[in-house]
CSV table of C-alpha atoms in Angstrom, one decimal:
chain,number,residue,atom,x,y,z
A,111,UNK,CA,63.1,1.9,-0.9
A,112,UNK,CA,62.5,-0.1,2.3
A,113,UNK,CA,60.9,-2.9,0.4
A,114,UNK,CA,64.1,-3.3,-1.7
A,115,UNK,CA,66.2,-3.6,1.5
A,116,UNK,CA,63.9,-5.7,3.8
A,117,UNK,CA,62.0,-8.6,2.4
A,118,UNK,CA,60.5,-10.3,5.5
A,119,UNK,CA,57.0,-8.8,6.3
A,120,UNK,CA,57.6,-8.5,10.0
A,121,UNK,CA,60.9,-6.8,9.6
A,122,UNK,CA,59.5,-4.5,7.0
A,123,UNK,CA,56.7,-3.5,9.4
A,124,UNK,CA,59.3,-2.7,12.1
A,125,UNK,CA,61.4,-0.7,9.7
A,126,UNK,CA,58.3,1.2,8.5
A,127,UNK,CA,57.3,1.9,12.2
A,128,UNK,CA,60.9,3.1,12.9
A,129,UNK,CA,61.1,5.6,10.0
A,130,UNK,CA,57.6,7.0,10.7
A,131,UNK,CA,58.4,7.5,14.4
A,132,UNK,CA,61.7,9.1,13.3
A,133,UNK,CA,59.8,11.5,11.0
A,134,UNK,CA,57.4,12.4,13.9
A,135,UNK,CA,60.4,13.0,16.2
A,136,UNK,CA,62.1,15.2,13.6
A,137,UNK,CA,59.1,17.4,13.5
A,138,UNK,CA,59.2,17.6,17.3
A,139,UNK,CA,62.9,18.6,17.1
A,140,UNK,CA,61.9,21.4,14.6
A,141,UNK,CA,59.3,22.6,17.0
A,142,UNK,CA,61.9,22.6,19.8
A,143,UNK,CA,63.8,25.3,17.8
A,144,UNK,CA,60.8,27.5,18.3
A,145,UNK,CA,60.7,26.7,22.1
A,146,UNK,CA,57.7,24.4,21.7
A,147,UNK,CA,58.5,21.4,23.8
A,148,UNK,CA,56.7,18.2,22.8
A,149,UNK,CA,59.6,15.8,23.0
A,150,UNK,CA,58.5,13.8,26.1
A,151,UNK,CA,54.8,13.7,25.3
A,152,UNK,CA,55.5,12.7,21.7
A,153,UNK,CA,58.0,10.0,22.6
A,154,UNK,CA,55.7,8.5,25.2
A,155,UNK,CA,52.8,8.6,22.8
A,156,UNK,CA,54.8,6.9,20.1
A,157,UNK,CA,56.0,4.1,22.4
A,158,UNK,CA,52.5,3.7,23.9
A,159,UNK,CA,51.0,3.7,20.5
A,160,UNK,CA,53.1,0.9,19.1
A,161,UNK,CA,53.0,-1.2,22.3
A,162,UNK,CA,49.2,-0.8,22.6
A,163,UNK,CA,48.3,-1.5,19.0
A,164,UNK,CA,50.6,-4.6,18.8
A,165,UNK,CA,49.1,-5.9,22.1
A,166,UNK,CA,45.5,-5.2,21.0
A,167,UNK,CA,46.3,-6.8,17.6
A,168,UNK,CA,47.5,-9.9,19.4
A,169,UNK,CA,44.4,-10.0,21.6
A,170,UNK,CA,42.2,-9.4,18.6
A,171,UNK,CA,43.6,-12.5,16.9
A,172,UNK,CA,42.6,-14.5,20.0
A,173,UNK,CA,39.2,-12.8,20.3
A,174,UNK,CA,38.3,-13.4,16.7
A,175,UNK,CA,38.2,-17.0,17.6
A,176,UNK,CA,36.3,-16.5,20.8
A,177,UNK,CA,32.5,-16.0,21.5
A,178,UNK,CA,30.7,-13.0,20.2
A,179,UNK,CA,30.2,-11.3,23.7
A,180,UNK,CA,34.0,-10.8,23.9
A,181,UNK,CA,33.6,-8.0,21.3
A,182,UNK,CA,31.3,-6.1,23.7
A,183,UNK,CA,33.7,-6.6,26.5
A,184,UNK,CA,36.6,-5.3,24.4
A,185,UNK,CA,34.6,-2.2,23.5
A,186,UNK,CA,33.7,-1.6,27.1
A,187,UNK,CA,37.4,-1.8,28.1
A,188,UNK,CA,38.1,0.6,25.3
A,189,UNK,CA,35.6,3.1,26.6
A,190,UNK,CA,37.2,3.1,30.1
A,191,UNK,CA,40.7,3.5,28.6
A,192,UNK,CA,39.4,6.4,26.4
A,193,UNK,CA,37.9,8.0,29.5
A,194,UNK,CA,41.2,7.8,31.3
A,195,UNK,CA,43.1,9.2,28.4
A,196,UNK,CA,40.6,12.0,27.8
A,197,UNK,CA,40.5,13.0,31.5
A,198,UNK,CA,44.1,14.1,31.3
A,199,UNK,CA,43.1,17.0,29.1
A,200,UNK,CA,41.0,18.4,31.9
A,201,UNK,CA,43.6,18.5,34.7
A,202,UNK,CA,42.4,20.5,37.7
A,203,UNK,CA,38.8,19.6,37.2
A,204,UNK,CA,37.7,17.1,39.8
A,205,UNK,CA,35.9,14.0,38.5
A,206,UNK,CA,37.2,14.4,34.9
A,207,UNK,CA,37.6,10.6,34.6
A,208,UNK,CA,34.0,9.6,35.4
A,209,UNK,CA,32.7,12.5,33.4
A,210,UNK,CA,34.8,11.4,30.3
A,211,UNK,CA,33.9,7.8,30.7
A,212,UNK,CA,30.1,8.5,31.1
A,213,UNK,CA,30.2,10.9,28.1
A,214,UNK,CA,32.0,8.4,25.8
A,215,UNK,CA,29.9,5.6,27.0
A,216,UNK,CA,26.7,7.6,26.3
A,217,UNK,CA,27.9,9.0,23.0
A,218,UNK,CA,29.8,6.1,21.4
A,219,UNK,CA,28.3,3.2,23.4
A,220,UNK,CA,24.7,4.2,22.8
A,221,UNK,CA,25.3,4.9,19.1
A,222,UNK,CA,27.0,1.5,18.7
A,223,UNK,CA,24.1,-0.2,20.4
A,224,UNK,CA,21.6,1.7,18.2
A,225,UNK,CA,23.4,0.9,15.0
A,226,UNK,CA,23.7,-2.8,15.9
A,227,UNK,CA,19.9,-2.8,16.6
A,228,UNK,CA,19.2,-1.1,13.3
A,229,UNK,CA,21.5,-3.5,11.4
A,230,UNK,CA,24.0,-0.8,10.3
A,231,UNK,CA,26.9,-2.5,12.2
A,232,UNK,CA,27.3,-6.2,11.9
A,233,UNK,CA,27.7,-8.2,15.2
A,234,UNK,CA,30.7,-10.4,14.3
A,235,UNK,CA,33.7,-9.3,16.1
A,236,UNK,CA,35.6,-8.6,12.9
A,237,UNK,CA,33.1,-5.9,12.0
A,238,UNK,CA,32.0,-4.7,15.5
A,239,UNK,CA,35.4,-4.1,17.0
A,240,UNK,CA,37.0,-2.1,14.2
A,241,UNK,CA,33.9,0.1,13.6
A,242,UNK,CA,33.1,0.4,17.3
A,243,UNK,CA,36.7,1.4,18.1
A,244,UNK,CA,36.6,4.1,15.5
A,245,UNK,CA,33.5,5.6,17.1
A,246,UNK,CA,35.0,5.4,20.6
A,247,UNK,CA,38.3,6.9,19.4
A,248,UNK,CA,36.6,9.8,17.7
A,249,UNK,CA,34.3,10.3,20.7
A,250,UNK,CA,37.4,10.4,22.9
A,251,UNK,CA,39.0,13.1,20.7
A,252,UNK,CA,35.8,15.1,20.8
A,253,UNK,CA,35.6,14.7,24.6
A,254,UNK,CA,39.3,15.8,25.0
A,255,UNK,CA,38.8,18.8,22.8
A,256,UNK,CA,35.6,19.8,24.6
A,257,UNK,CA,37.1,19.5,28.1
A,258,UNK,CA,40.3,21.2,27.1
A,259,UNK,CA,38.5,24.1,25.6
A,260,UNK,CA,36.0,24.4,28.5
A,261,UNK,CA,38.8,24.3,31.0
A,262,UNK,CA,40.9,27.0,29.3
A,263,UNK,CA,37.8,29.2,28.7
A,264,UNK,CA,36.8,29.0,32.3
A,265,UNK,CA,40.3,29.8,33.5
A,266,UNK,CA,40.5,32.7,31.1
A,267,UNK,CA,37.1,34.1,32.1
A,268,UNK,CA,37.0,33.7,35.9
A,269,UNK,CA,36.1,37.4,36.3
A,270,UNK,CA,33.2,37.3,34.0
A,271,UNK,CA,31.9,34.0,35.5
A,272,UNK,CA,32.1,35.3,39.1
A,273,UNK,CA,30.5,38.6,38.0
A,274,UNK,CA,27.5,36.6,36.8
A,275,UNK,CA,27.4,34.6,40.0
A,276,UNK,CA,27.7,37.7,42.0
A,277,UNK,CA,24.7,39.1,40.2
A,278,UNK,CA,22.6,36.1,41.2
A,279,UNK,CA,23.1,33.9,38.1
A,280,UNK,CA,23.1,30.1,38.6
A,281,UNK,CA,26.3,28.2,37.7
A,282,UNK,CA,24.9,26.9,34.4
A,283,UNK,CA,24.1,30.4,33.2
A,284,UNK,CA,27.4,31.8,34.3
A,285,UNK,CA,29.3,29.3,32.0
A,286,UNK,CA,26.7,28.8,29.3
A,287,UNK,CA,28.7,30.6,26.6
A,288,UNK,CA,31.8,28.6,27.4
A,289,UNK,CA,30.0,25.3,27.3
A,290,UNK,CA,28.5,26.2,24.0
A,291,UNK,CA,31.9,27.3,22.5
A,292,UNK,CA,33.6,24.1,23.7
A,293,UNK,CA,30.9,21.9,22.2
A,294,UNK,CA,31.1,23.7,18.9
A,295,UNK,CA,34.9,23.6,18.8
A,296,UNK,CA,35.1,19.9,19.8
A,297,UNK,CA,32.9,19.0,16.8
A,298,UNK,CA,35.0,20.8,14.2
A,299,UNK,CA,37.1,17.7,13.3
A,300,UNK,CA,34.1,15.4,12.9
A,301,UNK,CA,32.2,17.9,10.8
A,302,UNK,CA,35.2,18.7,8.7
A,303,UNK,CA,35.9,15.0,8.1
A,304,UNK,CA,32.4,14.5,6.7
A,305,UNK,CA,32.6,17.8,4.8
A,306,UNK,CA,35.8,16.8,3.0
A,307,UNK,CA,35.0,13.1,2.5
A,308,UNK,CA,36.2,12.0,-0.9
A,309,UNK,CA,37.6,15.3,-1.8
A,310,UNK,CA,40.5,15.8,0.7
A,311,UNK,CA,40.7,12.2,1.8
A,312,UNK,CA,39.6,8.6,1.1
A,313,UNK,CA,39.4,6.8,4.4
A,314,UNK,CA,41.1,3.5,5.1
A,315,UNK,CA,37.8,1.6,5.8
A,316,UNK,CA,36.6,2.2,2.2
A,317,UNK,CA,40.0,1.3,0.8
A,318,UNK,CA,39.9,-1.9,2.9
A,319,UNK,CA,36.4,-2.8,1.7
A,320,UNK,CA,37.4,-2.3,-1.9
A,321,UNK,CA,40.5,-4.5,-1.4
A,322,UNK,CA,38.3,-7.2,0.2
A,323,UNK,CA,36.0,-7.2,-2.9
A,324,UNK,CA,33.1,-5.1,-1.8
A,325,UNK,CA,31.2,-3.2,-4.5
A,326,UNK,CA,32.8,0.3,-4.8
A,327,UNK,CA,29.5,2.2,-4.5
A,328,UNK,CA,28.5,0.3,-1.4
A,329,UNK,CA,32.0,0.8,0.1
A,330,UNK,CA,31.7,4.5,-0.5
A,331,UNK,CA,28.2,4.7,1.0
A,332,UNK,CA,29.3,2.6,4.0
A,333,UNK,CA,32.2,5.0,4.6
A,334,UNK,CA,29.7,7.8,4.7
A,335,UNK,CA,27.6,5.8,7.1
A,336,UNK,CA,30.6,5.3,9.4
A,337,UNK,CA,31.5,9.0,9.4
A,338,UNK,CA,27.9,10.0,10.0
A,339,UNK,CA,27.8,7.5,13.0
A,340,UNK,CA,31.1,9.1,14.2
A,341,UNK,CA,29.5,12.6,14.0
A,342,UNK,CA,26.4,11.4,15.9
A,343,UNK,CA,28.5,9.7,18.6
A,344,UNK,CA,30.9,12.6,18.9
A,345,UNK,CA,28.0,15.1,19.1
A,346,UNK,CA,26.3,13.1,21.8
A,347,UNK,CA,29.6,12.7,23.7
A,348,UNK,CA,30.2,16.5,23.6
A,349,UNK,CA,26.7,17.2,24.7
A,350,UNK,CA,27.0,14.9,27.7
A,351,UNK,CA,30.5,15.9,28.6
A,352,UNK,CA,29.9,19.6,28.5
A,353,UNK,CA,26.7,19.1,30.5
A,354,UNK,CA,28.4,17.0,33.2
A,355,UNK,CA,31.6,18.9,33.5
A,356,UNK,CA,29.8,22.1,34.1
A,357,UNK,CA,28.7,20.9,37.6
A,358,UNK,CA,32.3,19.8,38.4
A,359,UNK,CA,33.8,23.3,38.3
A,360,UNK,CA,31.4,24.6,41.0
A,361,UNK,CA,30.8,23.8,44.6
A,362,UNK,CA,27.3,22.9,45.9
A,363,UNK,CA,27.0,26.6,46.9
A,364,UNK,CA,27.8,27.7,43.3
A,365,UNK,CA,31.3,28.9,44.0
A,366,UNK,CA,33.8,28.5,41.1
A,367,UNK,CA,36.4,26.0,42.1
A,368,UNK,CA,38.4,26.0,38.9
A,369,UNK,CA,40.5,29.1,39.3
A,370,UNK,CA,44.1,30.0,38.6
A,371,UNK,CA,46.2,29.6,41.8
A,372,UNK,CA,43.5,27.7,43.6
A,373,UNK,CA,44.9,24.2,44.4
A,374,UNK,CA,42.7,21.5,42.9
A,375,UNK,CA,40.6,19.7,45.5
A,376,UNK,CA,40.2,22.8,47.6
A,377,UNK,CA,36.9,22.4,49.4
A,378,UNK,CA,34.3,25.1,49.2
B,142,UNK,CA,42.4,41.5,67.5
B,143,UNK,CA,38.7,40.8,67.2
B,144,UNK,CA,37.3,43.7,65.3
B,145,UNK,CA,34.0,44.0,67.1
B,146,UNK,CA,32.2,47.2,67.5
B,147,UNK,CA,28.7,48.2,68.5
B,148,UNK,CA,26.6,51.2,67.8
B,149,UNK,CA,24.1,52.6,70.1
B,150,UNK,CA,20.6,52.8,68.9
B,151,UNK,CA,21.1,50.4,66.0
B,152,UNK,CA,20.2,47.0,67.0
B,153,UNK,CA,20.7,44.9,63.9
B,154,UNK,CA,23.6,45.5,61.5
B,155,UNK,CA,23.0,44.7,57.9
B,156,UNK,CA,26.1,42.6,57.9
B,157,UNK,CA,27.2,41.1,61.1
B,158,UNK,CA,30.5,39.3,60.3
B,159,UNK,CA,31.3,36.8,63.0
B,160,UNK,CA,34.8,35.3,63.3
B,161,UNK,CA,35.3,34.6,59.6
B,162,UNK,CA,38.3,32.5,58.6
B,163,UNK,CA,39.4,30.9,55.4
B,164,UNK,CA,42.3,28.5,55.2
B,165,UNK,CA,43.4,27.2,51.8
B,166,UNK,CA,46.0,24.4,51.5
B,167,UNK,CA,47.1,25.1,55.1
B,168,UNK,CA,47.5,28.8,54.6
B,169,UNK,CA,45.2,31.1,56.6
B,170,UNK,CA,44.0,33.8,54.1
B,171,UNK,CA,41.5,35.2,56.6
B,172,UNK,CA,41.7,34.6,60.3
B,173,UNK,CA,38.9,35.2,62.8
B,174,UNK,CA,37.6,38.5,61.6
B,175,UNK,CA,34.5,40.0,63.1
B,176,UNK,CA,32.9,43.3,62.2
B,177,UNK,CA,29.5,44.9,61.7
B,178,UNK,CA,28.3,47.1,58.9
B,179,UNK,CA,25.1,49.1,59.3
B,180,UNK,CA,22.7,50.5,56.7
B,181,UNK,CA,23.9,53.7,55.2
B,182,UNK,CA,27.5,53.4,56.2
B,183,UNK,CA,30.8,52.6,54.4
B,184,UNK,CA,33.3,50.3,55.9
B,185,UNK,CA,36.7,50.6,54.2
B,186,UNK,CA,38.9,47.6,54.4
B,187,UNK,CA,42.6,48.5,54.0
B,188,UNK,CA,45.9,46.9,54.5
B,189,UNK,CA,49.1,46.1,52.5
B,190,UNK,CA,49.0,44.0,49.3
B,191,UNK,CA,48.4,40.3,49.9
B,192,UNK,CA,47.0,41.0,53.4
B,193,UNK,CA,43.7,39.2,52.7
B,194,UNK,CA,41.4,42.2,51.9
B,195,UNK,CA,39.9,40.6,48.8
B,196,UNK,CA,39.8,37.2,50.3
B,197,UNK,CA,37.8,38.6,53.2
B,198,UNK,CA,35.5,40.5,50.8
B,199,UNK,CA,34.8,37.3,48.8
B,200,UNK,CA,33.6,35.6,51.9
B,201,UNK,CA,30.8,38.2,52.4
B,202,UNK,CA,28.7,37.0,49.4
B,203,UNK,CA,30.0,33.5,49.5
B,204,UNK,CA,32.0,33.6,46.3
B,205,UNK,CA,34.3,31.7,48.6
B,206,UNK,CA,33.4,29.5,51.5
B,207,UNK,CA,34.6,30.4,55.0
B,208,UNK,CA,36.4,27.6,56.8
B,209,UNK,CA,34.8,28.8,60.0
B,210,UNK,CA,32.6,31.7,61.1
B,211,UNK,CA,29.6,33.1,59.4
B,212,UNK,CA,27.8,36.4,58.5
B,213,UNK,CA,24.4,37.4,59.7
B,214,UNK,CA,22.5,39.3,57.0
B,215,UNK,CA,19.9,41.4,58.8
B,216,UNK,CA,20.1,38.9,61.6
B,217,UNK,CA,19.9,35.7,59.5
B,218,UNK,CA,22.8,33.3,59.1
B,219,UNK,CA,23.8,33.6,55.5
B,220,UNK,CA,24.4,29.8,55.2
B,221,UNK,CA,20.6,29.5,55.5
B,222,UNK,CA,20.0,31.8,52.6
B,223,UNK,CA,20.2,30.2,49.1
B,224,UNK,CA,23.5,31.5,47.5
B,225,UNK,CA,21.7,33.2,44.5
B,226,UNK,CA,19.4,35.1,46.8
B,227,UNK,CA,22.3,36.1,49.1
B,228,UNK,CA,24.3,37.4,46.1
B,229,UNK,CA,21.3,39.3,44.9
B,230,UNK,CA,21.0,41.0,48.3
B,231,UNK,CA,24.8,41.5,48.6
B,232,UNK,CA,25.9,43.2,45.4
B,233,UNK,CA,29.5,43.3,44.3
B,234,UNK,CA,31.6,45.5,42.1
B,235,UNK,CA,35.1,44.5,41.2
B,236,UNK,CA,38.2,46.3,40.1
B,237,UNK,CA,37.5,45.5,36.5
B,238,UNK,CA,33.9,46.1,35.4
B,239,UNK,CA,33.6,42.7,33.5
B,240,UNK,CA,30.6,44.0,31.5
B,241,UNK,CA,28.8,41.4,29.4
B,242,UNK,CA,28.8,41.9,25.6
B,243,UNK,CA,25.8,43.9,24.4
B,244,UNK,CA,24.3,47.2,25.4
B,245,UNK,CA,24.3,49.0,28.8
B,246,UNK,CA,20.6,48.1,29.2
B,247,UNK,CA,21.4,44.4,28.6
B,248,UNK,CA,23.9,44.6,31.4
B,249,UNK,CA,21.4,46.2,33.8
B,250,UNK,CA,18.8,43.7,32.9
B,251,UNK,CA,21.1,40.7,33.6
B,252,UNK,CA,20.6,40.4,37.4
B,253,UNK,CA,16.8,40.9,37.6
B,254,UNK,CA,16.4,38.4,34.7
B,255,UNK,CA,18.0,35.7,36.8
B,256,UNK,CA,15.0,35.7,39.0
B,257,UNK,CA,12.5,36.1,36.1
B,258,UNK,CA,12.1,39.9,36.4
B,259,UNK,CA,12.3,42.3,33.5
B,260,UNK,CA,13.3,45.8,34.2
B,261,UNK,CA,11.1,48.4,32.5
B,262,UNK,CA,12.8,51.0,30.3
B,263,UNK,CA,11.8,53.7,32.8
B,264,UNK,CA,13.6,51.8,35.6
B,265,UNK,CA,16.8,51.5,33.5
B,266,UNK,CA,16.6,55.2,32.7
B,267,UNK,CA,16.3,56.0,36.4
B,268,UNK,CA,19.2,53.7,37.3
B,269,UNK,CA,21.4,55.3,34.7
B,270,UNK,CA,20.5,58.7,35.8
B,271,UNK,CA,21.4,57.7,39.3
B,272,UNK,CA,24.9,56.7,38.3
B,273,UNK,CA,25.4,59.8,36.1
B,274,UNK,CA,25.0,58.1,32.7
B,275,UNK,CA,21.6,59.4,31.4
B,276,UNK,CA,20.8,58.3,27.9
B,277,UNK,CA,23.3,55.4,27.8
B,278,UNK,CA,20.8,52.6,27.6
B,279,UNK,CA,21.4,51.7,24.0
B,280,UNK,CA,25.1,52.1,23.9
B,281,UNK,CA,27.4,49.1,23.3
B,282,UNK,CA,29.6,48.5,26.3
B,283,UNK,CA,32.8,47.8,24.4
B,284,UNK,CA,33.8,51.4,23.7
B,285,UNK,CA,33.0,52.8,27.1
B,286,UNK,CA,35.7,54.5,29.1
B,287,UNK,CA,37.0,52.9,32.3
B,288,UNK,CA,35.0,55.3,34.5
B,289,UNK,CA,31.8,54.8,32.4
B,290,UNK,CA,32.2,51.0,32.5
B,291,UNK,CA,32.6,51.2,36.3
B,292,UNK,CA,29.5,53.3,36.7
B,293,UNK,CA,27.6,50.7,34.6
B,294,UNK,CA,29.0,48.0,36.8
B,295,UNK,CA,27.7,49.9,39.9
B,296,UNK,CA,24.3,50.4,38.2
B,297,UNK,CA,24.2,46.7,37.3
B,298,UNK,CA,24.7,45.7,40.9
B,299,UNK,CA,22.2,48.3,42.2
B,300,UNK,CA,19.6,47.0,39.6
B,301,UNK,CA,19.3,43.9,41.8
B,302,UNK,CA,18.0,46.1,44.6
B,303,UNK,CA,20.7,44.9,47.1
B,304,UNK,CA,20.8,45.8,50.8
B,305,UNK,CA,24.6,45.6,50.9
B,306,UNK,CA,27.3,46.5,48.4
B,307,UNK,CA,30.8,45.1,48.2
B,308,UNK,CA,33.4,47.1,46.3
B,309,UNK,CA,36.8,45.6,45.5
B,310,UNK,CA,39.2,48.3,44.6
B,311,UNK,CA,36.6,49.9,42.3
B,312,UNK,CA,38.8,52.9,41.4
B,313,UNK,CA,42.3,51.4,41.2
B,314,UNK,CA,42.2,51.2,37.4
B,315,UNK,CA,40.8,54.7,37.0
B,316,UNK,CA,42.3,58.2,36.6
B,317,UNK,CA,41.9,60.8,39.3
B,318,UNK,CA,38.8,62.5,37.8
B,319,UNK,CA,37.0,59.2,37.3
B,320,UNK,CA,38.1,58.0,40.7
B,321,UNK,CA,36.6,61.1,42.4
B,322,UNK,CA,33.3,60.6,40.4
B,323,UNK,CA,33.0,57.0,41.5
B,324,UNK,CA,33.7,57.9,45.2
B,325,UNK,CA,31.0,60.5,45.0
B,326,UNK,CA,28.6,58.1,43.3
B,327,UNK,CA,29.2,55.4,45.9
B,328,UNK,CA,28.8,57.8,48.9
B,329,UNK,CA,25.6,59.1,47.3
B,330,UNK,CA,24.1,55.7,46.7
B,331,UNK,CA,25.0,54.3,50.1
B,332,UNK,CA,23.4,57.3,51.9
B,333,UNK,CA,20.4,57.7,49.6
B,334,UNK,CA,19.5,54.0,49.4
B,335,UNK,CA,20.6,53.0,52.9
B,336,UNK,CA,23.1,50.4,51.7
B,337,UNK,CA,25.6,48.8,53.9
B,338,UNK,CA,28.9,49.1,52.0
B,339,UNK,CA,32.2,47.3,52.4
B,340,UNK,CA,34.9,48.8,50.2
B,341,UNK,CA,38.4,47.3,49.8
B,342,UNK,CA,41.0,49.8,49.1
B,343,UNK,CA,44.8,49.9,49.3
B,344,UNK,CA,44.6,53.7,49.4
B,345,UNK,CA,44.2,55.0,53.0
B,346,UNK,CA,43.5,58.5,51.7
B,347,UNK,CA,40.6,57.2,49.8
B,348,UNK,CA,39.4,55.4,52.9
B,349,UNK,CA,39.6,58.7,54.8
B,350,UNK,CA,37.6,60.4,52.0
B,351,UNK,CA,34.7,57.9,51.7
B,352,UNK,CA,34.5,55.7,54.8
B,353,UNK,CA,32.6,56.0,58.0
B,354,UNK,CA,34.6,53.2,59.6
B,355,UNK,CA,37.8,51.4,58.7
B,356,UNK,CA,39.0,47.9,59.2
B,357,UNK,CA,42.8,47.3,58.8
B,358,UNK,CA,43.8,43.8,57.8
B,359,UNK,CA,47.4,42.5,58.0
B,360,UNK,CA,48.3,38.8,57.3
B,361,UNK,CA,44.7,37.9,57.2
B,362,UNK,CA,43.9,39.3,60.7
B,363,UNK,CA,42.0,42.4,61.7
B,364,UNK,CA,44.5,44.7,63.4
B,365,UNK,CA,42.4,47.9,63.8
B,366,UNK,CA,38.7,48.6,63.5
B,367,UNK,CA,36.8,51.7,64.3
B,368,UNK,CA,35.8,55.2,63.2
B,369,UNK,CA,37.7,56.3,60.1
B,370,UNK,CA,39.3,59.3,61.7
B,371,UNK,CA,40.3,57.3,64.8
B,372,UNK,CA,41.8,54.4,62.9
B,373,UNK,CA,43.5,56.3,60.1
B,374,UNK,CA,44.7,58.9,62.6
B,375,UNK,CA,46.3,56.2,64.7
B,376,UNK,CA,47.8,54.7,61.6
B,377,UNK,CA,49.5,58.0,60.6
B,378,UNK,CA,50.7,58.6,64.1
B,379,UNK,CA,52.4,55.2,64.2
B,380,UNK,CA,53.9,55.6,60.7
């Protein structure tokens, strides 16, 4: 319908963006009727999303003409931005930003480097940045889920954790089951994506490769390769983040610092 | 008031609490409390809700860090003792039992396992017999009654062979019969094993029943400290 009304490609893009944003806001308004308030967060996310992707798209156009190292620089900047975004899911935990950034850098960064070395990812910016950014974005989501789950589990089980500490357990032992649960929960999306590949969804990368003339079978296999890389990057991210964050919720004297009603930053 | 007391003939208290304070976000939860607890005695800590009783108790095994002051454990500054060793020596039982999923025996083995020790079946049987739950080793903890769970919680703390025991309102969630049973159990354990016990209770009648000495806290400060009869008698006189 939109194509019948708008003929200019730019205007069509803006119109499509407007209607999809409107659809998202309508869902938010429906949620509001059930006293679920996501209005502000969704509106901010929509505005940020469009501004960021247009800005990055513009930068990409410039970078595609630049030297190859700019691709690495862009991915490094993406890792820091992903760390900052993810850290917000762990409010109250001191040092969530460095933990998130290290975890995503270890998970996505090391996997990207490994795959470049193995020749799975091509080094030209046009391949490196889109595939790398997919891995970083998924690692960020995994990290957010892991931190969010860990935080809520710790807050919901303060009694059990302190009981273990009071019996002489070390901090790692006292939160081991919550670390494990948060790692498992954080990997559900990546595992499910791989499990349902081709049955529930046909990802955009494969569709793009087909459109650009790649052999269908290679496009399908490469799509699997990308999702397997995402799973590996996400798994490593979750491992590192649940390992690092564990130490952040305890003081050096193994006192639990993440507790309801205890102001963040209280020194133990 | 500085709640100091001395006892003739007993040179070293198990817990020598020296001017403990804890301030969080500018609010003094515990202010300058001193007290001594000797082996084989129960110190009841009483006071109105929100007076700082639990905050005070949590400082005694360093679940929270004092802003100032310290505790000497058998004469040694507890800051010099690794926290895990300190908590093994100063056991704690809270209002809710917080038993770990599994069997009663699994719960009793938890503490010793943290330092690489495995309790023998006979030791578990002995502990359970001590807390009035003989034959409970293999039972799952989920269906236990409140009173039974609290007894397991006491046995779990005692399995670590502590020299002091901290009790935070251990009977407030129990019915009268279970409450009387736990009181009797605690008194028996403290006297039999020579433990130094600090018991937080909002119930002054309970304090009168079980305690040798009483510390009354109001607004984070010790306002009375001494023999149970003397302190609680003075309290009822002033009421």
